[in-house]
Short mmCIF file of C-alpha atoms in Angstrom, two decimals:
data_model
loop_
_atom_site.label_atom_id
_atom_site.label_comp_id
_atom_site.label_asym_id
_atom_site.label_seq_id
_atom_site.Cartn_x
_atom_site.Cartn_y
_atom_site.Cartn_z
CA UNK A 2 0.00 0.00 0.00
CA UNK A 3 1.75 3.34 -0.75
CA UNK A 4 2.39 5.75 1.84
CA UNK A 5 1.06 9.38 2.23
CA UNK A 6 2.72 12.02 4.01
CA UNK A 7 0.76 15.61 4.74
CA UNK A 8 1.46 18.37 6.97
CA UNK A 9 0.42 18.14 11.03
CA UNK A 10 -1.37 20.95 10.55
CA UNK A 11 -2.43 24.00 8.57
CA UNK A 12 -4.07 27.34 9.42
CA UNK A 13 -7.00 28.76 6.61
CA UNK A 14 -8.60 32.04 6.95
CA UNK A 15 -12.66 31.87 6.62
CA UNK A 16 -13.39 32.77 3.15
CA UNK A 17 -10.41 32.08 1.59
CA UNK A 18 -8.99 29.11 -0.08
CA UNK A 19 -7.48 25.98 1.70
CA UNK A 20 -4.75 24.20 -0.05
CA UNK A 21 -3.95 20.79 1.27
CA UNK A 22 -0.94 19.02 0.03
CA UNK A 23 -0.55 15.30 -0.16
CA UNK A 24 2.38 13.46 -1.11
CA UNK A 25 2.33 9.70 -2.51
CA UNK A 26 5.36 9.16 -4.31
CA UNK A 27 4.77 5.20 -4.25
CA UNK A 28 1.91 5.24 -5.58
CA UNK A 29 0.97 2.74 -8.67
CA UNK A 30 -0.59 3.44 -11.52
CA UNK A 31 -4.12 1.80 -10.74
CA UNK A 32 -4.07 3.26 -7.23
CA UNK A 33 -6.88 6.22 -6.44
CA UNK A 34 -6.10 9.05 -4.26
CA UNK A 35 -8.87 9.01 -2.31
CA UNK A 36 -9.83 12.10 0.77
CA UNK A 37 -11.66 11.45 3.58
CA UNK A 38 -12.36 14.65 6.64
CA UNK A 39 -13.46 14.02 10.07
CA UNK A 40 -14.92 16.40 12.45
CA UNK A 41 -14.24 16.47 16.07
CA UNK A 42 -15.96 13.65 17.23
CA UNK A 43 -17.74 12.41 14.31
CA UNK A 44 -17.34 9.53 11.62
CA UNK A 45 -15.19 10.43 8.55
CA UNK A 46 -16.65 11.89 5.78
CA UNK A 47 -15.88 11.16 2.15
CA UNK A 48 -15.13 14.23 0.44
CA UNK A 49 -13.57 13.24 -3.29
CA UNK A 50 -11.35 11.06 -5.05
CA UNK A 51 -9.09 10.64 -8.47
CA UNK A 52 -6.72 8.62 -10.51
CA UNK A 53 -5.11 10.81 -13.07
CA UNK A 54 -7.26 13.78 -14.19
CA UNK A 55 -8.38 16.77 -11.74
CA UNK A 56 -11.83 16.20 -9.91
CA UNK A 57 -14.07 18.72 -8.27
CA UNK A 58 -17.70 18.23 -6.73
CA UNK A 59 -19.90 20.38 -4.29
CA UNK A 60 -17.39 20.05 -1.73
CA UNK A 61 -13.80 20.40 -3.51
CA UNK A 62 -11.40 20.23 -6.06
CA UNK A 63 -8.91 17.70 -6.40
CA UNK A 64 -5.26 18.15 -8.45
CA UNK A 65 -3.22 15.60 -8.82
CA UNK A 66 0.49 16.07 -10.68
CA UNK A 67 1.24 14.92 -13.93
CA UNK A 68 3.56 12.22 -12.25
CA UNK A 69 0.74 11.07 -9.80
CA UNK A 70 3.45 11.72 -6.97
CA UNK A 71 1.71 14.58 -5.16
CA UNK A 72 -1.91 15.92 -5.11
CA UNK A 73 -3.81 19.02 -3.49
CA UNK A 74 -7.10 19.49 -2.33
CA UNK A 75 -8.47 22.56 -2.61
CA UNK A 76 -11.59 23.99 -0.06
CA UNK A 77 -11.95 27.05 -2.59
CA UNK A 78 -14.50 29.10 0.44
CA UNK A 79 -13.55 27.44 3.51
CA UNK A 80 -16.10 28.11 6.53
CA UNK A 81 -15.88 27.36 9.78
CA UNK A 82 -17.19 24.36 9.77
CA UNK A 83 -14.65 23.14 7.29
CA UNK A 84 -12.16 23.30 10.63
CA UNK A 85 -11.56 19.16 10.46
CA UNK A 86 -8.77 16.95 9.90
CA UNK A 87 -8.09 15.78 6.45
CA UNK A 88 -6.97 12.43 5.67
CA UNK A 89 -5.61 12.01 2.50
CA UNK A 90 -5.18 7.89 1.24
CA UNK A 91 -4.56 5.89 -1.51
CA UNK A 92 -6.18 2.78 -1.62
CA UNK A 93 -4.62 -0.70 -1.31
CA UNK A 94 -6.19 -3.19 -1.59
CA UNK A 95 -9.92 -3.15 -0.32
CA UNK A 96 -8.94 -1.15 3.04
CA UNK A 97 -8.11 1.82 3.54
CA UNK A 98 -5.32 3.10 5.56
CA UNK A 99 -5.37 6.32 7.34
CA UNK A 100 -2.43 8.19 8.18
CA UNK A 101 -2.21 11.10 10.42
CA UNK A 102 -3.95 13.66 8.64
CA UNK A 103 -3.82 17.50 8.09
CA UNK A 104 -5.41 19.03 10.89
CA UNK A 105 -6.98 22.24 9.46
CA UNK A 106 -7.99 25.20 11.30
CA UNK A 107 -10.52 27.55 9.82
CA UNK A 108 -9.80 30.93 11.47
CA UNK A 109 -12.60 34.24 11.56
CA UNK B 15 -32.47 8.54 7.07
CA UNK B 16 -29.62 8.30 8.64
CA UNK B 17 -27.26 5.97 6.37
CA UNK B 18 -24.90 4.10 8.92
CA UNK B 19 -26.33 3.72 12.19
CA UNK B 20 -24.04 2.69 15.27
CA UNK B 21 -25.82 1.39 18.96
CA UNK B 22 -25.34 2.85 21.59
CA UNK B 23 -23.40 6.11 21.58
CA UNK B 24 -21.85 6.14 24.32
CA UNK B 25 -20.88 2.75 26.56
CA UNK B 26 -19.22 2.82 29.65
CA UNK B 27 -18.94 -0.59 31.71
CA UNK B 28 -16.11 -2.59 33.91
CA UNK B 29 -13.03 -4.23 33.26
CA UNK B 30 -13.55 -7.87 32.41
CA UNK B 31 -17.18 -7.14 31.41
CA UNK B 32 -18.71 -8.52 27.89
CA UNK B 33 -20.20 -6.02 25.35
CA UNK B 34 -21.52 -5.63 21.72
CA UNK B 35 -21.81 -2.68 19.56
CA UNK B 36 -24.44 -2.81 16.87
CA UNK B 37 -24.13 -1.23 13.43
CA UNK B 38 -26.69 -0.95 10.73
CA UNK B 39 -26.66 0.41 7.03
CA UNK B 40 -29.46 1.21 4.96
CA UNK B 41 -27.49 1.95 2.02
CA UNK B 42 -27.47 -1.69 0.33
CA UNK B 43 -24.14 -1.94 0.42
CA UNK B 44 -22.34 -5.83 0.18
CA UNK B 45 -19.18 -4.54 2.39
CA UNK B 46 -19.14 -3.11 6.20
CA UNK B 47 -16.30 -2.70 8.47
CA UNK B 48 -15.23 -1.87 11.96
CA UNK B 49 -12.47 0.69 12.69
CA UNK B 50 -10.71 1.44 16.07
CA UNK B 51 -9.89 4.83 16.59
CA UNK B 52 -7.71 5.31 19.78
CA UNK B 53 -6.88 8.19 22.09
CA UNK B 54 -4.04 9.31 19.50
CA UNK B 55 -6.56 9.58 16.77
CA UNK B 56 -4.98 6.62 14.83
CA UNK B 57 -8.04 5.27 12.88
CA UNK B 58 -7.14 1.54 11.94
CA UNK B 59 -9.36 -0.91 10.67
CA UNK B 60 -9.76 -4.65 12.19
CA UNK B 61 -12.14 -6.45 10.27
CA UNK B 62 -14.33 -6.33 7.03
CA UNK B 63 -17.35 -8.57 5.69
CA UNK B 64 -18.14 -8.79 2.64
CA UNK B 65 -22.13 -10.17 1.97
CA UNK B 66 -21.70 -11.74 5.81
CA UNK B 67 -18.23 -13.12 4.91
CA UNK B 68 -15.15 -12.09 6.74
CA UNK B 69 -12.79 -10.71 4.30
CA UNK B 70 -10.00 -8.32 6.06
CA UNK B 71 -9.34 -9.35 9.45
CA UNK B 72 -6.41 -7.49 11.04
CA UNK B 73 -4.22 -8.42 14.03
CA UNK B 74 -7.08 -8.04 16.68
CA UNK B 75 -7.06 -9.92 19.75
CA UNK B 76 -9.63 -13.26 19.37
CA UNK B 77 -11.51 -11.61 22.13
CA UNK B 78 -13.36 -8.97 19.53
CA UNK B 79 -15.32 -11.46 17.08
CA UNK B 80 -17.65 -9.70 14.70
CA UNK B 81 -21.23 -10.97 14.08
CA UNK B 82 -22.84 -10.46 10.77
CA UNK B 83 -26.16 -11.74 10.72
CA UNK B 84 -27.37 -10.31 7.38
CA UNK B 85 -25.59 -7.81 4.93
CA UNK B 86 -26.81 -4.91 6.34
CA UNK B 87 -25.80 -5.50 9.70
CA UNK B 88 -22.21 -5.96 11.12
CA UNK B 89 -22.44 -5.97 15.12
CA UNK B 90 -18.67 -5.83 17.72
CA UNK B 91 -18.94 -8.21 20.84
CA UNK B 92 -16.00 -7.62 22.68
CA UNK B 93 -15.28 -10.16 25.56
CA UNK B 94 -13.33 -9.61 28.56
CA UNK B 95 -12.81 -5.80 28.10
CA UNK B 96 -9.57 -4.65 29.21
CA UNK B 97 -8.48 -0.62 29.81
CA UNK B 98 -6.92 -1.08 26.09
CA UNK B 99 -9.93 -1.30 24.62
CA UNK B 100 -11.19 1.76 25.80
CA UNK B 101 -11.42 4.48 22.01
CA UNK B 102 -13.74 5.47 19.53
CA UNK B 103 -14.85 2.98 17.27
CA UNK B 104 -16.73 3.62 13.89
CA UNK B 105 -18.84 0.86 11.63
CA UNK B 106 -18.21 1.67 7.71
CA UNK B 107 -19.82 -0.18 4.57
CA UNK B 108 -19.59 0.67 1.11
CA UNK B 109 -20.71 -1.00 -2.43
CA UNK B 110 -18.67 -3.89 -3.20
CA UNK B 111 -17.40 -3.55 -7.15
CA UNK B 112 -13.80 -3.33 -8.75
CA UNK B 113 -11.25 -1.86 -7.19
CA UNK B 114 -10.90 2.00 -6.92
CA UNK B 115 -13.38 4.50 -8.12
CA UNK B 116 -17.01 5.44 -6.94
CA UNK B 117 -17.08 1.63 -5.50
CA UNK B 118 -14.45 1.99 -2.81
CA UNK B 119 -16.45 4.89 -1.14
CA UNK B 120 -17.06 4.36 2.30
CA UNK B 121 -19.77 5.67 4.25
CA UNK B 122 -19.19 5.96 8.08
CA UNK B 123 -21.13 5.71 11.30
CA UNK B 124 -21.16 8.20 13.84
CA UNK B 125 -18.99 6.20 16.28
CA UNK B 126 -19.15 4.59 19.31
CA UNK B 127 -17.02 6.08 22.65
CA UNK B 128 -16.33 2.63 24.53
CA UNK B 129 -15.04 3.47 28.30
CA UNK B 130 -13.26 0.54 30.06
CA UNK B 131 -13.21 1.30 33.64
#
C-alpha cells in the first residue's frame, strides 16, 4: 500500500482558499487518491477522489500532478465548519489506511 | 435517514465485562467494516465482511469477534474488556465492485465512545 505524508497541521482564513498538500510518491498506476475529513468527534466523511485527471464536486477540487506523486485538495470558500482533519489515502487493496492527517484550522 | 447507524453512543462498563456494539446500514451496500480509533486519533481498521463473509481481518485480539447476521448489519462483541480497549470505534460499509473508483467509497457511522473502567 503506498504511503502518504501531509502536513500536522495547517491554518485557513474563513473565506479564503485551503490548499492541502498530499504526497504519494509510491503510488501505482491503478491506485486512487482518495480524501476522507473528520470532524471532532464524528465519523469520517468522504469528500472526493481521483486517478489521473483533476476532480471537483460540491465540496472540492482535487489536483493531482502529472507524475501522480503529489496531489492538493483545494476547499476554494472554507467556513468554519470546514475546521476538520483531512486524511488524505490511496487505496490498497480493499482497506483503507489512514495516516495522520492535516489538521486544518478555519480561522474568523 | 440516517445511512450508517451505530448502537449505543456512548458505553461505559467494567473491566472484564462482555459487550456488543451494533451497526446498521441502509445503504445496500455488500461490504461493512469496523475501525478502532484510539486516544491518538490513529483510525485503523480490524475487520471487514463482505455479503456476511469475513474478508480483512487485522491483528485483533480473538476476544473482539464480529457478528454479521445479514448484509446490512455488522455488530462488535467484545469479551473480557480490558483498559486497552477503551477508544472510539466507527462501523463503515460501502458498495462492493472493482477496485478504486465510486465503488471503494465508504460511508461511516457516527462512532461509538467505549469506556473501560
Amino acid at each position: 500500500d503506498a504511503k502518504t505524508t501531509q502536513p500536522p497541521s495547517m491554518d485557513c482564513a474563513e473565506g479564503r482558499a485551503a490548499n492541502l498538500p498530499c504526497n504519494h510518491s509510491t503510488i501505482s498506476g491503478n491506485e486512487y487518491v482518495y480524501w476522507y475529513r473528520q470532524i471532532h468527534s464524528q465519523g469520517p466523511q468522504y469528500i472526493i477522489h481521483g486517478l489521473k485527471n483533476n476532480e471537483t464536486n460540491e465540496m472540492a477540487s482535487l489536483i493531482i500532478t502529472e507524475d501522480r506523486k503529489s496531489s492538493t485538495l483545494i476547499l476554494p470558500h472554507a467556513t468554519l465548519r470546514d475546521t476538520a482533519v483531512y486524511y488524505c489515502i490511496v487505496r490498497g487493496r480493499g482497506k483503507l489506511i489512514f495516516g495522520q492527517g492535516t489538521e486544518l484550522s478555519v480561522k474568523p | 435517514d440516517t445511512a450508517v447507524s451505530q448502537t449505543p453512543k456512548y458505553l461505559v462498563t467494567q473491566m472484564g465485562n462482555d459487550k456488543s456494539i451494533k451497526c446498521e446500514q441502509n445503504l445496500g451496500h455488500d461490504t461493512m467494516y469496523w475501525y478502532k480509533q484510539d486516544s491518538k486519533k490513529f483510525l485503523k481498521i480490524m475487520f471487514s465482511y463482505n455479503n456476511k463473509e469475513l474478508i480483512i481481518n487485522e491483528t485483533v485480539p480473538n476476544r473482539f469477534s464480529p457478528k454479521s447476521p445479514d448484509k446490512a448489519h455488522l455488530n462488535l462483541h467484545i469479551n473480557s474488556l480490558e483498559l486497552g480497549d477503551s477508544a472510539v470505534y466507527f462501523c463503515a460499509s460501502r458498495r462492493a465492485g472493482t477496485s478504486g473508483g465510486v465503488s471503494d467509497t465508504q460511508y461511516f457511522g457516527p462512532g461509538t465512545r467505549l469506556t473501560v473502567l
